[in-house]
Short mmCIF file of C-alpha atoms in Angstrom, two decimals:
data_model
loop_
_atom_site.label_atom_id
_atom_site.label_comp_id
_atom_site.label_asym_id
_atom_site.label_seq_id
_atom_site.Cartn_x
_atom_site.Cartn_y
_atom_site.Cartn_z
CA UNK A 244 1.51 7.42 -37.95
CA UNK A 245 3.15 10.63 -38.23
CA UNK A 246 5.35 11.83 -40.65
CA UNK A 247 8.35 13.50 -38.93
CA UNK A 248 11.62 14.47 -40.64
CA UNK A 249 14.44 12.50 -39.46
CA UNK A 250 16.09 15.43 -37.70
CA UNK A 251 13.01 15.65 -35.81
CA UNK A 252 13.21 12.18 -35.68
CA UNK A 253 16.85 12.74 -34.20
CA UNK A 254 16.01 15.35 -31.72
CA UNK A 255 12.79 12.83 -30.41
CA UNK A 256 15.94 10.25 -30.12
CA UNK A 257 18.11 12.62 -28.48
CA UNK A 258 15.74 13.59 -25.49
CA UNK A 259 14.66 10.09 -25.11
CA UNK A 260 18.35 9.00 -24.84
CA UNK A 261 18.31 12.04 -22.22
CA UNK A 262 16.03 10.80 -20.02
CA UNK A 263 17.51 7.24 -20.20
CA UNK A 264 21.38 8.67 -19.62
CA UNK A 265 21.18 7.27 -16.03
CA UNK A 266 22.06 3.94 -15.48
CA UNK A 267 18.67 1.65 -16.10
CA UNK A 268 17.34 -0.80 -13.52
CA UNK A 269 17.80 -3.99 -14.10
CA UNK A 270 14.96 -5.81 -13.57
CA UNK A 271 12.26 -6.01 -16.61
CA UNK A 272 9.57 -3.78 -14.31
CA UNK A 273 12.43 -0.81 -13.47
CA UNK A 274 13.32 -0.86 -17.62
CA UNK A 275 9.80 -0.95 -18.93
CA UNK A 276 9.13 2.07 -15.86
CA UNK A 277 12.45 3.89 -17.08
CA UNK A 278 11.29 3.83 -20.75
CA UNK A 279 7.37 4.61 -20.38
CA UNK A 280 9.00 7.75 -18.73
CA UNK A 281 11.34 8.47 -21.69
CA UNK A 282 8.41 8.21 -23.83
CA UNK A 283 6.67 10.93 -22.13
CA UNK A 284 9.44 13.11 -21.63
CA UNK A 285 10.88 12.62 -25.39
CA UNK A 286 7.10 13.55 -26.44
CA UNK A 287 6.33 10.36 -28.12
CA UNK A 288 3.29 9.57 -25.67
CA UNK A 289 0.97 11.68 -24.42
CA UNK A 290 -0.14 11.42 -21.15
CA UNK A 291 -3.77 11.58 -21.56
CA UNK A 292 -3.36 8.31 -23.64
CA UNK A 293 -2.04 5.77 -22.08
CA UNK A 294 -3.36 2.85 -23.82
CA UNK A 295 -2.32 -0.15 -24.33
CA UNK A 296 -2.08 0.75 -28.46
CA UNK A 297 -1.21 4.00 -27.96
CA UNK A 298 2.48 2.55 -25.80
CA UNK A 299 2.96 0.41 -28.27
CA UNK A 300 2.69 3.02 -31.19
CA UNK A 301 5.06 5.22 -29.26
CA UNK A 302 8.02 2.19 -28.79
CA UNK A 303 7.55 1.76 -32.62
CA UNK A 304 8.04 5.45 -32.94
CA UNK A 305 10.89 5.40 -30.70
CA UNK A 306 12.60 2.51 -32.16
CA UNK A 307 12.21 4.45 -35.47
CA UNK A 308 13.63 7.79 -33.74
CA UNK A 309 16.79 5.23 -32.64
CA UNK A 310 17.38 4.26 -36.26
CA UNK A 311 17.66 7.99 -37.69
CA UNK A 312 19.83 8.93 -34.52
CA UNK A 313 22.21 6.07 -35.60
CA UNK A 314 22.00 6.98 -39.07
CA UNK A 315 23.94 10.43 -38.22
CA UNK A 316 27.35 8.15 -37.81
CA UNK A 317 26.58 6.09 -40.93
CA UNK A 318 24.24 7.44 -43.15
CA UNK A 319 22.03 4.60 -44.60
CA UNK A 320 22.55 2.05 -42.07
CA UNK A 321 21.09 3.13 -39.46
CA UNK A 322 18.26 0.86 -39.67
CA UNK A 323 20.82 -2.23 -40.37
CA UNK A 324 22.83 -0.92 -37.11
CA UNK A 325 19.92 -0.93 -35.05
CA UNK A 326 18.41 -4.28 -36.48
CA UNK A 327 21.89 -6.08 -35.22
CA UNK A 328 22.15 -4.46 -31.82
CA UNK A 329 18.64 -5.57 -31.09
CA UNK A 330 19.24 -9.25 -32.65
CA UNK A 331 22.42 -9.05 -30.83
CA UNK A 332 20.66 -8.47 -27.52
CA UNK A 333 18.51 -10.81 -27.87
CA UNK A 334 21.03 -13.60 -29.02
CA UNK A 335 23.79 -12.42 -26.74
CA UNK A 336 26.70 -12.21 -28.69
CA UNK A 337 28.68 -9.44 -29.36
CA UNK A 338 28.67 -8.36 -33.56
CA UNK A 339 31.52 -7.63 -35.41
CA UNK A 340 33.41 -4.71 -35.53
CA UNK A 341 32.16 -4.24 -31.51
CA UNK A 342 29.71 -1.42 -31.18
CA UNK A 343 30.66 1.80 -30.92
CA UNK A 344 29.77 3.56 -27.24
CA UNK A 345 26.94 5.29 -29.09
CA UNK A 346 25.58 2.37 -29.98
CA UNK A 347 25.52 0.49 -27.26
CA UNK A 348 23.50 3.51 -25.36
CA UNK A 349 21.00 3.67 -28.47
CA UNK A 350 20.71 -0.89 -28.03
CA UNK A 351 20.04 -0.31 -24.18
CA UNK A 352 17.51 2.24 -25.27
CA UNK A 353 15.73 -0.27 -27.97
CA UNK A 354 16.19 -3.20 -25.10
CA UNK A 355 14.00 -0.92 -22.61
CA UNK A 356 11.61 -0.09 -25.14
CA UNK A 357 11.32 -3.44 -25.73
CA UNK A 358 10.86 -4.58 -22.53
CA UNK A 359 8.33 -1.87 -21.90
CA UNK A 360 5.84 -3.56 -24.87
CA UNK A 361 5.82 -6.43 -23.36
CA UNK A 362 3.34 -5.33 -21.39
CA UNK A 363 1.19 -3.88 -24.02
CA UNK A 364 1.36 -6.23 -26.87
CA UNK A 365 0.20 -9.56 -27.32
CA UNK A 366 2.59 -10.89 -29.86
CA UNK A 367 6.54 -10.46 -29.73
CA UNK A 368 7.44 -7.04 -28.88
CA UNK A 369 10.24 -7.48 -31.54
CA UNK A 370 7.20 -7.32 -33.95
CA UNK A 371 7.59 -3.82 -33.83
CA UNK A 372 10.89 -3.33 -35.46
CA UNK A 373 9.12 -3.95 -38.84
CA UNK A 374 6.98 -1.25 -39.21
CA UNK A 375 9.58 0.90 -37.37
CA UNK A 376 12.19 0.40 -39.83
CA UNK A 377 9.67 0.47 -42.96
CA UNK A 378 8.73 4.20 -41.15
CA UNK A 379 12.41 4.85 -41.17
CA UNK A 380 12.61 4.01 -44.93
CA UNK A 381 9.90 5.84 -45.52
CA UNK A 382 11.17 8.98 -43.60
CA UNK A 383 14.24 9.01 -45.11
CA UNK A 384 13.33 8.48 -48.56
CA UNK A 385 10.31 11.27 -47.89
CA UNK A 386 13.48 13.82 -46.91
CA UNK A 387 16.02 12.44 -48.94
CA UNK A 388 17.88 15.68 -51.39
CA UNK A 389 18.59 14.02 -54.45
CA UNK A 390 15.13 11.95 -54.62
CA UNK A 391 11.52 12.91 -55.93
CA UNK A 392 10.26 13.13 -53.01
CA UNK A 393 11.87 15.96 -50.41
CA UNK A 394 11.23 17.86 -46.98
CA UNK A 395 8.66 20.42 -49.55
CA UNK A 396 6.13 18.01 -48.89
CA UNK A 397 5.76 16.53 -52.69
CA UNK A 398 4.67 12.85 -51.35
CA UNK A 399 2.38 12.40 -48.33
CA UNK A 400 2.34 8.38 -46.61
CA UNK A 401 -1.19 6.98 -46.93
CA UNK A 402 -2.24 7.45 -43.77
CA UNK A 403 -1.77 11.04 -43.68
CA UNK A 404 -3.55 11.75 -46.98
CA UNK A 405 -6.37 9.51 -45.59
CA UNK A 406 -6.50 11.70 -42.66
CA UNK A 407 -6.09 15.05 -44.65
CA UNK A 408 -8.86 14.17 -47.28
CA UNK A 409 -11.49 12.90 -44.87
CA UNK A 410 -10.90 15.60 -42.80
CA UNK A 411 -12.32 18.04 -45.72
CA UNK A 412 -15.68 15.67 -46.42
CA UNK A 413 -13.91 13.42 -49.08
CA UNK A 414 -15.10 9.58 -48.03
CA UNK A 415 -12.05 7.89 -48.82
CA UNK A 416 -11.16 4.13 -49.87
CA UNK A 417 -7.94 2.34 -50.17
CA UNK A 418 -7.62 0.47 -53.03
CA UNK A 419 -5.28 -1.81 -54.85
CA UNK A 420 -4.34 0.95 -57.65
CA UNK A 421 -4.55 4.26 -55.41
CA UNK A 422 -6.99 6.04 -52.99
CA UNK A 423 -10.88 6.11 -54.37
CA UNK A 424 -12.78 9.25 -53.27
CA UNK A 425 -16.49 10.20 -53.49
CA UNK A 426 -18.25 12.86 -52.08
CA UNK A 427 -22.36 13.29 -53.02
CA UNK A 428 -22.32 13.22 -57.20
CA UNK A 429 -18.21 13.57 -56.65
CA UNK A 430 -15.73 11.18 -57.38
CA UNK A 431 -11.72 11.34 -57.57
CA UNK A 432 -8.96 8.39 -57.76
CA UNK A 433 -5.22 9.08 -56.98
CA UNK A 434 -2.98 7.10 -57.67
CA UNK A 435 -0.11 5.48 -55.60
CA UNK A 436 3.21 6.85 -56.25
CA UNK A 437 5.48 3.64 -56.02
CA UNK A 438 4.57 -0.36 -55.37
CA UNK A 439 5.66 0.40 -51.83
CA UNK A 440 1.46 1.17 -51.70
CA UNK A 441 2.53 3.85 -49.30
CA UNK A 442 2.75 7.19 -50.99
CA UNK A 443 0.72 9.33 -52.47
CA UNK A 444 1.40 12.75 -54.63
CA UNK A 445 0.65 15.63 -52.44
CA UNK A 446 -0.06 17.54 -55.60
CA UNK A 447 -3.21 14.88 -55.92
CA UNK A 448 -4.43 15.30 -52.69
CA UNK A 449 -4.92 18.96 -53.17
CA UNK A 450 -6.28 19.04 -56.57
CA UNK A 451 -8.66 16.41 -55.02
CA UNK A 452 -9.43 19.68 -51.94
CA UNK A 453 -9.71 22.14 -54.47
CA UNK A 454 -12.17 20.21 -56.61
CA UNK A 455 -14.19 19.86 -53.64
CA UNK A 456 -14.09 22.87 -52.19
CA UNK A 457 -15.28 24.70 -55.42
CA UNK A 458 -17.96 22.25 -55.95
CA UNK A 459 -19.24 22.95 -51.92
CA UNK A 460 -18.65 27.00 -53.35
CA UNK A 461 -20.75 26.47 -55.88
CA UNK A 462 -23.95 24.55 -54.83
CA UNK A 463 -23.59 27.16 -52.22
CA UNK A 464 -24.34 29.87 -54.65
CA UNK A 465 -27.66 27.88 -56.20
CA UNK A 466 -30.41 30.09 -55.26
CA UNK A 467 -32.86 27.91 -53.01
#
């Protein structure tokens, strides 16, 4: 999962709701055709991967893309919002106040991408609005002005770290307490910056490079 900011996460949003601003088909084949589309066009799936994991990690992302869009009208509930015009959907009843014209485009965009996973997901497509919205939380909060963690960079979500250390030789575990690293006669532990068990210090992860990269300098310079 990548991390975006949410007005990247807006922008993905805004070109999907582009590509969606004619009127959909209504028949569950023309949506889920309209919104595999969308998800090329917005950027969320690439065309040379088309699989069956790869569609549904792009609805997720596009649900999640949704949330921050609606967030821009009420800050914070944006997830909430999008939660109740999906449930509402589903349920068919109208919430209370009505939705908003926005929001009914942005709940006939979720319904498509719903519709779409259908054909690529085994359980209930509606499955996906968990980790969507947890990515939304974890966005925002990332982003956020007045918290810890901001657009600098100063937290990193799990998976990227994973990806970032690995990617430099560290063999990397995920543990209960934090991320366990070894590398030859090397080992490092960071720890996880909240219960959440989803962020990591980004300060950590590269005092965990640096260590590695001067121990690789200096065996280097051994003579042989």
């Amino acid at each position: 999962m990548l991390i975006r900011t949410p007005a990247d996460s807006r922008a993905v949003a805004k070109r999907l709701l582009e590509s969606l601003r004619r009127q959909l088909p209504t028949t569950d084949a023309g949506r889920a055709d309209a919104a595999h589309r969308a998800l090329r066009t917005s950027g969320l799936l690439d065309s040379s991967n088309l699989s069956s994991s790869a569609v549904a990690a792009a609805v997720r992302d596009g649900l999640t893309s949704l949330a921050h869009l609606l967030d821009e009208d009420a800050p914070g509930h944006g997830a909430g919002q999008l939660l109740l015009l999906v449930l509402a959907e589903t349920e068919a009843f109208t919430p209370h106040p009505a939705p908003s014209k926005h929001q009914i485009i942005a709940r006939e965009a979720a319904a498509a991408l719903l519709t779409l996973a259908l054909w690529h997901t085994d359980d209930d497509p509606q499955l996906l609005l968990g980790p969507a919205l947890r990515a939304h939380a974890e966005e925002a909060r990332l982003h956020h002005d007045g918290d810890g963690a901001s657009s600098d960079g100063i937290c990193l979500l799990v998976p990227e770290a994973v990806r970032r250390l690995e990617a430099e030789g560290w063999s990397v575990e995920i543990a209960e307490d934090g991320l366990k690293l070894a590398n030859g006669k090397l080992n490092h532990h960071i720890p996880y910056r909240d219960s959440l068990d989803s962020l990591v210090a980004r300060d950590d992860t590269d005092s965990a490079l640096h260590r590695l990269r001067k121990a690789k300098a200096a065996r280097k310079r051994l003579p042989s």
